[in-house]
Amino acid sequence: MSDIEVLAVAQLSPLLQQPLQAAYTVHQRLHETDPAAFAAVASRIRAIAASGESRVSADLMQQLPALEIVSVMGVGYDGIDVAAAQARGVTVTHTPGVLNDDVADLAIALMLAWARQIPRADRFVRAGLWPAGPLPFGRKVSGARLGLVGIGRIGQAIALRATAFGMRIAYTARSAKADLPYRFLPSAAALAAESDFLVVITPGGAGTHKLIDADVLAALGPQGCVVNVARGSVIDESALIAALQAGTIAGAALDVFENEPNVPQALREMDNVVLTPHIGSATGLTRQAMADLALANLKAHFAGEALPSPVPQCR
Ligand code: 8YV
């Protein structure tokens, strides 16, 4: 174990925690659990280890004069003040690519689970209701219109899968991607008006905060379903609840929420909603790959080698 000191700002996966502690001196959330002890070691901390949901503020970084790198075990880093890090010469890394398949698989699974009522059907059979008659019909996914809010690595992985379902695919993003065979719509509202399933797969942060608001949901319409595998902050959750209660849209399938792990009671009581607890990348193989990459970024940094996956702003 080297004498390099690392502050873990989240309850990290054991897949990262163990090798991290084998390689470095790790202070587990010390800034939250023991401010006095934290003050005693703060000047020696050279790295932060974080998860995709972590918050790393300018204020925290200010307390760490020796900080050199923030390594995120996650593709999303909307909780990291990257501008403040850059201003301090601190680099930020994340774990893109290795989770594309899992998050895309879950997006398709959520769409199918909602459309074919799989959670409800499972409860129906377990409750012994089948002898009394069939479950009401579901909705057809194959051939339906898919609208992707975001067309990055994961968005394209979803589109690939949806192509196999014969879905008609369109997307919105900051700009049209000439090399993609899908139709570009200039806004989320324009896309929603032409979608049966609106899938949110765009980064979180100020640029997409409440992007999916009451107007976008109204454009999606009474037959439409919204799916979110990105960040809860991208959807205006109270507008979503109101739209679901009013029948403005038909349903939702959500893996992320505004205030995780707290999910509003109103959503938990709805039958036309499918809910999962932020499991987009939660498979053993993918979390292992994410942990390996998060650690590899730290090791490369301290070895003075090229970083495997700095965030775009730090390339
Ligand atoms: C989490 C995620 O990071 O990658 C992301 O951006 O949201 C997830 O994969 C995961 O919960 C691991 O911390």
PDB file of N, CA and C in Angstrom, residues 160-251:
ATOM      1  N   LEU A 160     -29.802   0.861 -31.331  1.00  0.00           N
ATOM      2  CA  LEU A 160     -29.408  -0.408 -31.969  1.00  0.00           C
ATOM      3  C   LEU A 160     -30.378  -1.517 -31.573  1.00  0.00           C
ATOM      4  N   ARG A 161     -30.685  -1.589 -30.311  1.00  0.00           N
ATOM      5  CA  ARG A 161     -31.611  -2.618 -29.814  1.00  0.00           C
ATOM      6  C   ARG A 161     -33.023  -2.367 -30.356  1.00  0.00           C
ATOM      7  N   ALA A 162     -33.422  -1.106 -30.384  1.00  0.00           N
ATOM      8  CA  ALA A 162     -34.775  -0.770 -30.852  1.00  0.00           C
ATOM      9  C   ALA A 162     -34.930  -1.059 -32.338  1.00  0.00           C
ATOM     10  N   THR A 163     -33.838  -0.960 -33.074  1.00  0.00           N
ATOM     11  CA  THR A 163     -33.871  -1.296 -34.506  1.00  0.00           C
ATOM     12  C   THR A 163     -34.266  -2.752 -34.687  1.00  0.00           C
ATOM     13  N   ALA A 164     -33.761  -3.607 -33.823  1.00  0.00           N
ATOM     14  CA  ALA A 164     -34.108  -5.038 -33.897  1.00  0.00           C
ATOM     15  C   ALA A 164     -35.595  -5.260 -33.618  1.00  0.00           C
ATOM     16  N   PHE A 165     -36.219  -4.336 -32.910  1.00  0.00           N
ATOM     17  CA  PHE A 165     -37.671  -4.393 -32.654  1.00  0.00           C
ATOM     18  C   PHE A 165     -38.463  -3.707 -33.764  1.00  0.00           C
ATOM     19  N   GLY A 166     -37.751  -3.262 -34.787  1.00  0.00           N
ATOM     20  CA  GLY A 166     -38.469  -2.613 -35.898  1.00  0.00           C
ATOM     21  C   GLY A 166     -39.076  -1.285 -35.501  1.00  0.00           C
ATOM     22  N   MET A 167     -38.521  -0.661 -34.456  1.00  0.00           N
ATOM     23  CA  MET A 167     -39.085   0.624 -34.011  1.00  0.00           C
ATOM     24  C   MET A 167     -38.645   1.757 -34.943  1.00  0.00           C
ATOM     25  N   ARG A 168     -39.513   2.765 -35.050  1.00  0.00           N
ATOM     26  CA  ARG A 168     -39.171   3.971 -35.840  1.00  0.00           C
ATOM     27  C   ARG A 168     -38.505   4.946 -34.879  1.00  0.00           C
ATOM     28  N   ILE A 169     -37.234   5.238 -35.117  1.00  0.00           N
ATOM     29  CA  ILE A 169     -36.388   5.925 -34.140  1.00  0.00           C
ATOM     30  C   ILE A 169     -36.113   7.370 -34.539  1.00  0.00           C
ATOM     31  N   ALA A 170     -36.316   8.277 -33.606  1.00  0.00           N
ATOM     32  CA  ALA A 170     -35.936   9.679 -33.784  1.00  0.00           C
ATOM     33  C   ALA A 170     -35.245  10.137 -32.502  1.00  0.00           C
ATOM     34  N   TYR A 171     -34.550  11.264 -32.547  1.00  0.00           N
ATOM     35  CA  TYR A 171     -33.844  11.723 -31.356  1.00  0.00           C
ATOM     36  C   TYR A 171     -33.766  13.238 -31.315  1.00  0.00           C
ATOM     37  N   THR A 172     -33.459  13.761 -30.165  1.00  0.00           N
ATOM     38  CA  THR A 172     -33.094  15.154 -30.035  1.00  0.00           C
ATOM     39  C   THR A 172     -31.806  15.208 -29.241  1.00  0.00           C
ATOM     40  N   ALA A 173     -31.019  16.232 -29.539  1.00  0.00           N
ATOM     41  CA  ALA A 173     -29.727  16.401 -28.882  1.00  0.00           C
ATOM     42  C   ALA A 173     -29.308  17.852 -29.139  1.00  0.00           C
ATOM     43  N   ARG A 174     -28.125  18.259 -28.633  1.00  0.00           N
ATOM     44  CA  ARG A 174     -27.704  19.640 -28.873  1.00  0.00           C
ATOM     45  C   ARG A 174     -27.585  19.917 -30.380  1.00  0.00           C
ATOM     46  N   SER A 175     -27.182  18.882 -31.152  1.00  0.00           N
ATOM     47  CA  SER A 175     -27.075  19.066 -32.612  1.00  0.00           C
ATOM     48  C   SER A 175     -27.341  17.736 -33.310  1.00  0.00           C
ATOM     49  N   ALA A 176     -27.702  17.834 -34.595  1.00  0.00           N
ATOM     50  CA  ALA A 176     -27.942  16.615 -35.374  1.00  0.00           C
ATOM     51  C   ALA A 176     -26.607  15.905 -35.625  1.00  0.00           C
ATOM     52  N   LYS A 177     -26.622  14.577 -35.647  1.00  0.00           N
ATOM     53  CA  LYS A 177     -25.418  13.776 -35.899  1.00  0.00           C
ATOM     54  C   LYS A 177     -25.525  13.223 -37.319  1.00  0.00           C
ATOM     55  N   ALA A 178     -24.807  13.823 -38.245  1.00  0.00           N
ATOM     56  CA  ALA A 178     -24.940  13.493 -39.682  1.00  0.00           C
ATOM     57  C   ALA A 178     -24.685  12.013 -39.963  1.00  0.00           C
ATOM     58  N   ASP A 179     -23.866  11.395 -39.128  1.00  0.00           N
ATOM     59  CA  ASP A 179     -23.506   9.992 -39.408  1.00  0.00           C
ATOM     60  C   ASP A 179     -24.532   8.989 -38.884  1.00  0.00           C
ATOM     61  N   LEU A 180     -25.632   9.474 -38.302  1.00  0.00           N
ATOM     62  CA  LEU A 180     -26.631   8.554 -37.738  1.00  0.00           C
ATOM     63  C   LEU A 180     -27.854   8.456 -38.642  1.00  0.00           C
ATOM     64  N   PRO A 181     -28.426   7.259 -38.774  1.00  0.00           N
ATOM     65  CA  PRO A 181     -29.560   7.059 -39.696  1.00  0.00           C
ATOM     66  C   PRO A 181     -30.918   7.423 -39.095  1.00  0.00           C
ATOM     67  N   TYR A 182     -30.910   8.077 -37.917  1.00  0.00           N
ATOM     68  CA  TYR A 182     -32.193   8.348 -37.247  1.00  0.00           C
ATOM     69  C   TYR A 182     -32.593   9.798 -37.484  1.00  0.00           C
ATOM     70  N   ARG A 183     -33.896  10.044 -37.374  1.00  0.00           N
ATOM     71  CA  ARG A 183     -34.431  11.386 -37.629  1.00  0.00           C
ATOM     72  C   ARG A 183     -34.116  12.307 -36.453  1.00  0.00           C
ATOM     73  N   PHE A 184     -33.682  13.531 -36.727  1.00  0.00           N
ATOM     74  CA  PHE A 184     -33.358  14.516 -35.677  1.00  0.00           C
ATOM     75  C   PHE A 184     -34.508  15.494 -35.520  1.00  0.00           C
ATOM     76  N   LEU A 185     -34.927  15.722 -34.291  1.00  0.00           N
ATOM     77  CA  LEU A 185     -35.913  16.748 -33.984  1.00  0.00           C
ATOM     78  C   LEU A 185     -35.233  17.809 -33.103  1.00  0.00           C
ATOM     79  N   PRO A 186     -35.513  19.068 -33.327  1.00  0.00           N
ATOM     80  CA  PRO A 186     -34.739  20.141 -32.673  1.00  0.00           C
ATOM     81  C   PRO A 186     -35.045  20.355 -31.197  1.00  0.00           C
ATOM     82  N   SER A 187     -36.154  19.757 -30.694  1.00  0.00           N
ATOM     83  CA  SER A 187     -36.467  19.974 -29.272  1.00  0.00           C
ATOM     84  C   SER A 187     -37.131  18.736 -28.675  1.00  0.00           C
ATOM     85  N   ALA A 188     -37.122  18.665 -27.356  1.00  0.00           N
ATOM     86  CA  ALA A 188     -37.761  17.529 -26.666  1.00  0.00           C
ATOM     87  C   ALA A 188     -39.260  17.531 -26.918  1.00  0.00           C
ATOM     88  N   ALA A 189     -39.846  18.705 -26.980  1.00  0.00           N
ATOM     89  CA  ALA A 189     -41.300  18.785 -27.232  1.00  0.00           C
ATOM     90  C   ALA A 189     -41.631  18.296 -28.637  1.00  0.00           C
ATOM     91  N   ALA A 190     -40.839  18.698 -29.606  1.00  0.00           N
ATOM     92  CA  ALA A 190     -41.079  18.256 -30.995  1.00  0.00           C
ATOM     93  C   ALA A 190     -40.910  16.743 -31.096  1.00  0.00           C
ATOM     94  N   LEU A 191     -39.920  16.228 -30.415  1.00  0.00           N
ATOM     95  CA  LEU A 191     -39.682  14.781 -30.415  1.00  0.00           C
ATOM     96  C   LEU A 191     -40.825  14.047 -29.725  1.00  0.00           C
ATOM     97  N   ALA A 192     -41.251  14.563 -28.584  1.00  0.00           N
ATOM     98  CA  ALA A 192     -42.318  13.913 -27.805  1.00  0.00           C
ATOM     99  C   ALA A 192     -43.606  13.805 -28.628  1.00  0.00           C
ATOM    100  N   ALA A 193     -43.889  14.847 -29.418  1.00  0.00           N
ATOM    101  CA  ALA A 193     -45.127  14.865 -30.214  1.00  0.00           C
ATOM    102  C   ALA A 193     -45.136  13.758 -31.261  1.00  0.00           C
ATOM    103  N   GLU A 194     -43.963  13.221 -31.558  1.00  0.00           N
ATOM    104  CA  GLU A 194     -43.878  12.180 -32.595  1.00  0.00           C
ATOM    105  C   GLU A 194     -43.398  10.848 -32.018  1.00  0.00           C
ATOM    106  N   SER A 195     -43.589  10.672 -30.708  1.00  0.00           N
ATOM    107  CA  SER A 195     -43.109   9.444 -30.056  1.00  0.00           C
ATOM    108  C   SER A 195     -44.224   8.722 -29.303  1.00  0.00           C
ATOM    109  N   ASP A 196     -44.116   7.393 -29.265  1.00  0.00           N
ATOM    110  CA  ASP A 196     -44.959   6.588 -28.382  1.00  0.00           C
ATOM    111  C   ASP A 196     -44.211   6.349 -27.079  1.00  0.00           C
ATOM    112  N   PHE A 197     -42.895   6.143 -27.211  1.00  0.00           N
ATOM    113  CA  PHE A 197     -42.020   5.951 -26.050  1.00  0.00           C
ATOM    114  C   PHE A 197     -40.930   7.021 -26.095  1.00  0.00           C
ATOM    115  N   LEU A 198     -40.871   7.838 -25.050  1.00  0.00           N
ATOM    116  CA  LEU A 198     -39.853   8.893 -24.966  1.00  0.00           C
ATOM    117  C   LEU A 198     -38.825   8.445 -23.924  1.00  0.00           C
ATOM    118  N   VAL A 199     -37.609   8.129 -24.392  1.00  0.00           N
ATOM    119  CA  VAL A 199     -36.581   7.595 -23.497  1.00  0.00           C
ATOM    120  C   VAL A 199     -35.532   8.667 -23.211  1.00  0.00           C
ATOM    121  N   VAL A 200     -35.342   8.942 -21.924  1.00  0.00           N
ATOM    122  CA  VAL A 200     -34.405   9.991 -21.495  1.00  0.00           C
ATOM    123  C   VAL A 200     -33.049   9.354 -21.218  1.00  0.00           C
ATOM    124  N   ILE A 201     -32.051   9.748 -22.009  1.00  0.00           N
ATOM    125  CA  ILE A 201     -30.700   9.207 -21.860  1.00  0.00           C
ATOM    126  C   ILE A 201     -29.673  10.307 -22.142  1.00  0.00           C
ATOM    127  N   THR A 202     -29.851  11.395 -21.437  1.00  0.00           N
ATOM    128  CA  THR A 202     -28.956  12.552 -21.583  1.00  0.00           C
ATOM    129  C   THR A 202     -28.282  12.813 -20.245  1.00  0.00           C
ATOM    130  N   PRO A 203     -27.077  13.399 -20.238  1.00  0.00           N
ATOM    131  CA  PRO A 203     -26.432  13.653 -18.940  1.00  0.00           C
ATOM    132  C   PRO A 203     -27.286  14.548 -18.038  1.00  0.00           C
ATOM    133  N   GLY A 204     -27.090  14.469 -16.737  1.00  0.00           N
ATOM    134  CA  GLY A 204     -27.739  15.376 -15.791  1.00  0.00           C
ATOM    135  C   GLY A 204     -26.972  16.684 -15.760  1.00  0.00           C
ATOM    136  N   GLY A 205     -27.348  17.552 -14.798  1.00  0.00           N
ATOM    137  CA  GLY A 205     -26.635  18.819 -14.686  1.00  0.00           C
ATOM    138  C   GLY A 205     -27.504  19.990 -15.116  1.00  0.00           C
ATOM    139  N   ALA A 206     -26.913  21.195 -15.005  1.00  0.00           N
ATOM    140  CA  ALA A 206     -27.662  22.442 -15.254  1.00  0.00           C
ATOM    141  C   ALA A 206     -28.250  22.484 -16.668  1.00  0.00           C
ATOM    142  N   GLY A 207     -27.537  21.936 -17.638  1.00  0.00           N
ATOM    143  CA  GLY A 207     -27.965  22.035 -19.044  1.00  0.00           C
ATOM    144  C   GLY A 207     -29.221  21.253 -19.382  1.00  0.00           C
ATOM    145  N   THR A 208     -29.561  20.273 -18.531  1.00  0.00           N
ATOM    146  CA  THR A 208     -30.749  19.443 -18.834  1.00  0.00           C
ATOM    147  C   THR A 208     -31.734  19.409 -17.675  1.00  0.00           C
ATOM    148  N   HIS A 209     -31.535  20.322 -16.705  1.00  0.00           N
ATOM    149  CA  HIS A 209     -32.372  20.349 -15.510  1.00  0.00           C
ATOM    150  C   HIS A 209     -33.841  20.582 -15.881  1.00  0.00           C
ATOM    151  N   LYS A 210     -34.712  19.637 -15.491  1.00  0.00           N
ATOM    152  CA  LYS A 210     -36.150  19.693 -15.785  1.00  0.00           C
ATOM    153  C   LYS A 210     -36.425  19.913 -17.274  1.00  0.00           C
ATOM    154  N   LEU A 211     -35.599  19.348 -18.114  1.00  0.00           N
ATOM    155  CA  LEU A 211     -35.790  19.442 -19.569  1.00  0.00           C
ATOM    156  C   LEU A 211     -37.142  18.861 -19.970  1.00  0.00           C
ATOM    157  N   ILE A 212     -37.522  17.756 -19.332  1.00  0.00           N
ATOM    158  CA  ILE A 212     -38.810  17.126 -19.604  1.00  0.00           C
ATOM    159  C   ILE A 212     -39.820  17.710 -18.621  1.00  0.00           C
ATOM    160  N   ASP A 213     -40.524  18.751 -19.103  1.00  0.00           N
ATOM    161  CA  ASP A 213     -41.456  19.492 -18.234  1.00  0.00           C
ATOM    162  C   ASP A 213     -42.900  19.244 -18.674  1.00  0.00           C
ATOM    163  N   ALA A 214     -43.838  20.008 -18.125  1.00  0.00           N
ATOM    164  CA  ALA A 214     -45.264  19.794 -18.405  1.00  0.00           C
ATOM    165  C   ALA A 214     -45.569  19.923 -19.897  1.00  0.00           C
ATOM    166  N   ASP A 215     -44.911  20.837 -20.577  1.00  0.00           N
ATOM    167  CA  ASP A 215     -45.169  21.023 -22.017  1.00  0.00           C
ATOM    168  C   ASP A 215     -44.711  19.809 -22.826  1.00  0.00           C
ATOM    169  N   VAL A 216     -43.551  19.286 -22.483  1.00  0.00           N
ATOM    170  CA  VAL A 216     -43.043  18.110 -23.202  1.00  0.00           C
ATOM    171  C   VAL A 216     -43.960  16.912 -22.941  1.00  0.00           C
ATOM    172  N   LEU A 217     -44.400  16.770 -21.694  1.00  0.00           N
ATOM    173  CA  LEU A 217     -45.296  15.648 -21.356  1.00  0.00           C
ATOM    174  C   LEU A 217     -46.636  15.795 -22.077  1.00  0.00           C
ATOM    175  N   ALA A 218     -47.137  17.024 -22.180  1.00  0.00           N
ATOM    176  CA  ALA A 218     -48.390  17.246 -22.912  1.00  0.00           C
ATOM    177  C   ALA A 218     -48.210  16.899 -24.393  1.00  0.00           C
ATOM    178  N   ALA A 219     -47.046  17.207 -24.936  1.00  0.00           N
ATOM    179  CA  ALA A 219     -46.772  16.874 -26.346  1.00  0.00           C
ATOM    180  C   ALA A 219     -46.709  15.361 -26.551  1.00  0.00           C
ATOM    181  N   LEU A 220     -46.225  14.651 -25.550  1.00  0.00           N
ATOM    182  CA  LEU A 220     -46.140  13.184 -25.647  1.00  0.00           C
ATOM    183  C   LEU A 220     -47.537  12.576 -25.741  1.00  0.00           C
ATOM    184  N   GLY A 221     -48.458  13.123 -24.926  1.00  0.00           N
ATOM    185  CA  GLY A 221     -49.864  12.796 -25.124  1.00  0.00           C
ATOM    186  C   GLY A 221     -50.387  11.589 -24.370  1.00  0.00           C
ATOM    187  N   PRO A 222     -51.704  11.373 -24.412  1.00  0.00           N
ATOM    188  CA  PRO A 222     -52.381  10.379 -23.574  1.00  0.00           C
ATOM    189  C   PRO A 222     -52.052   8.921 -23.881  1.00  0.00           C
ATOM    190  N   GLN A 223     -51.386   8.659 -24.982  1.00  0.00           N
ATOM    191  CA  GLN A 223     -50.956   7.286 -25.290  1.00  0.00           C
ATOM    192  C   GLN A 223     -49.470   7.088 -25.015  1.00  0.00           C
ATOM    193  N   GLY A 224     -48.800   8.147 -24.655  1.00  0.00           N
ATOM    194  CA  GLY A 224     -47.340   8.105 -24.553  1.00  0.00           C
ATOM    195  C   GLY A 224     -46.812   7.623 -23.221  1.00  0.00           C
ATOM    196  N   CYS A 225     -45.590   7.069 -23.253  1.00  0.00           N
ATOM    197  CA  CYS A 225     -44.904   6.582 -22.045  1.00  0.00           C
ATOM    198  C   CYS A 225     -43.509   7.177 -22.010  1.00  0.00           C
ATOM    199  N   VAL A 226     -43.112   7.705 -20.853  1.00  0.00           N
ATOM    200  CA  VAL A 226     -41.759   8.248 -20.700  1.00  0.00           C
ATOM    201  C   VAL A 226     -40.915   7.273 -19.876  1.00  0.00           C
ATOM    202  N   VAL A 227     -39.672   7.063 -20.336  1.00  0.00           N
ATOM    203  CA  VAL A 227     -38.737   6.136 -19.689  1.00  0.00           C
ATOM    204  C   VAL A 227     -37.498   6.944 -19.308  1.00  0.00           C
ATOM    205  N   ASN A 228     -37.009   6.810 -18.057  1.00  0.00           N
ATOM    206  CA  ASN A 228     -35.821   7.569 -17.646  1.00  0.00           C
ATOM    207  C   ASN A 228     -34.765   6.638 -17.052  1.00  0.00           C
ATOM    208  N   VAL A 229     -33.621   6.529 -17.753  1.00  0.00           N
ATOM    209  CA  VAL A 229     -32.472   5.761 -17.261  1.00  0.00           C
ATOM    210  C   VAL A 229     -31.242   6.663 -17.147  1.00  0.00           C
ATOM    211  N   ALA A 230     -31.480   7.988 -17.065  1.00  0.00           N
ATOM    212  CA  ALA A 230     -30.377   8.957 -17.056  1.00  0.00           C
ATOM    213  C   ALA A 230     -30.183   9.535 -15.652  1.00  0.00           C
ATOM    214  N   ARG A 231     -30.867  10.627 -15.387  1.00  0.00           N
ATOM    215  CA  ARG A 231     -30.850  11.270 -14.072  1.00  0.00           C
ATOM    216  C   ARG A 231     -32.237  11.797 -13.751  1.00  0.00           C
ATOM    217  N   GLY A 232     -32.628  11.695 -12.488  1.00  0.00           N
ATOM    218  CA  GLY A 232     -33.951  12.178 -12.084  1.00  0.00           C
ATOM    219  C   GLY A 232     -34.126  13.654 -12.355  1.00  0.00           C
ATOM    220  N   SER A 233     -33.027  14.403 -12.312  1.00  0.00           N
ATOM    221  CA  SER A 233     -33.097  15.863 -12.477  1.00  0.00           C
ATOM    222  C   SER A 233     -33.540  16.283 -13.868  1.00  0.00           C
ATOM    223  N   VAL A 234     -33.470  15.372 -14.838  1.00  0.00           N
ATOM    224  CA  VAL A 234     -33.817  15.745 -16.219  1.00  0.00           C
ATOM    225  C   VAL A 234     -35.331  15.851 -16.401  1.00  0.00           C
ATOM    226  N   ILE A 235     -36.092  15.172 -15.541  1.00  0.00           N
ATOM    227  CA  ILE A 235     -37.552  15.236 -15.608  1.00  0.00           C
ATOM    228  C   ILE A 235     -38.068  16.061 -14.433  1.00  0.00           C
ATOM    229  N   ASP A 236     -39.009  16.968 -14.685  1.00  0.00           N
ATOM    230  CA  ASP A 236     -39.683  17.704 -13.615  1.00  0.00           C
ATOM    231  C   ASP A 236     -40.641  16.715 -12.948  1.00  0.00           C
ATOM    232  N   GLU A 237     -40.240  16.171 -11.806  1.00  0.00           N
ATOM    233  CA  GLU A 237     -40.954  15.051 -11.198  1.00  0.00           C
ATOM    234  C   GLU A 237     -42.376  15.423 -10.772  1.00  0.00           C
ATOM    235  N   SER A 238     -42.575  16.631 -10.286  1.00  0.00           N
ATOM    236  CA  SER A 238     -43.937  16.985  -9.879  1.00  0.00           C
ATOM    237  C   SER A 238     -44.825  17.171 -11.114  1.00  0.00           C
ATOM    238  N   ALA A 239     -44.262  17.678 -12.204  1.00  0.00           N
ATOM    239  CA  ALA A 239     -45.039  17.774 -13.448  1.00  0.00           C
ATOM    240  C   ALA A 239     -45.361  16.382 -13.973  1.00  0.00           C
ATOM    241  N   LEU A 240     -44.424  15.461 -13.800  1.00  0.00           N
ATOM    242  CA  LEU A 240     -44.652  14.083 -14.236  1.00  0.00           C
ATOM    243  C   LEU A 240     -45.791  13.456 -13.438  1.00  0.00           C
ATOM    244  N   ILE A 241     -45.762  13.614 -12.131  1.00  0.00           N
ATOM    245  CA  ILE A 241     -46.814  13.047 -11.285  1.00  0.00           C
ATOM    246  C   ILE A 241     -48.174  13.632 -11.678  1.00  0.00           C
ATOM    247  N   ALA A 242     -48.215  14.943 -11.894  1.00  0.00           N
ATOM    248  CA  ALA A 242     -49.478  15.596 -12.294  1.00  0.00           C
ATOM    249  C   ALA A 242     -49.961  15.061 -13.643  1.00  0.00           C
ATOM    250  N   ALA A 243     -49.041  14.865 -14.571  1.00  0.00           N
ATOM    251  CA  ALA A 243     -49.416  14.368 -15.907  1.00  0.00           C
ATOM    252  C   ALA A 243     -49.932  12.930 -15.827  1.00  0.00           C
ATOM    253  N   LEU A 244     -49.332  12.128 -14.967  1.00  0.00           N
ATOM    254  CA  LEU A 244     -49.783  10.738 -14.798  1.00  0.00           C
ATOM    255  C   LEU A 244     -51.160  10.702 -14.139  1.00  0.00           C
ATOM    256  N   GLN A 245     -51.354  11.543 -13.121  1.00  0.00           N
ATOM    257  CA  GLN A 245     -52.636  11.559 -12.406  1.00  0.00           C
ATOM    258  C   GLN A 245     -53.765  12.067 -13.309  1.00  0.00           C
ATOM    259  N   ALA A 246     -53.431  13.007 -14.204  1.00  0.00           N
ATOM    260  CA  ALA A 246     -54.466  13.624 -15.066  1.00  0.00           C
ATOM    261  C   ALA A 246     -54.696  12.824 -16.352  1.00  0.00           C
ATOM    262  N   GLY A 247     -53.858  11.839 -16.594  1.00  0.00           N
ATOM    263  CA  GLY A 247     -53.992  11.089 -17.851  1.00  0.00           C
ATOM    264  C   GLY A 247     -53.450  11.856 -19.046  1.00  0.00           C
ATOM    265  N   THR A 248     -52.643  12.880 -18.767  1.00  0.00           N
ATOM    266  CA  THR A 248     -52.015  13.629 -19.852  1.00  0.00           C
ATOM    267  C   THR A 248     -51.083  12.715 -20.646  1.00  0.00           C
ATOM    268  N   ILE A 249     -50.415  11.780 -19.921  1.00  0.00           N
ATOM    269  CA  ILE A 249     -49.635  10.720 -20.558  1.00  0.00           C
ATOM    270  C   ILE A 249     -50.143   9.377 -20.020  1.00  0.00           C
ATOM    271  N   ALA A 250     -49.773   8.277 -20.702  1.00  0.00           N
ATOM    272  CA  ALA A 250     -50.305   6.962 -20.326  1.00  0.00           C
ATOM    273  C   ALA A 250     -49.531   6.319 -19.189  1.00  0.00           C
ATOM    274  N   GLY A 251     -48.195   6.588 -19.123  1.00  0.00           N
ATOM    275  CA  GLY A 251     -47.418   5.921 -18.101  1.00  0.00           C
ATOM    276  C   GLY A 251     -45.963   6.330 -18.098  1.00  0.00           C
TER     277      GLY A 251
END
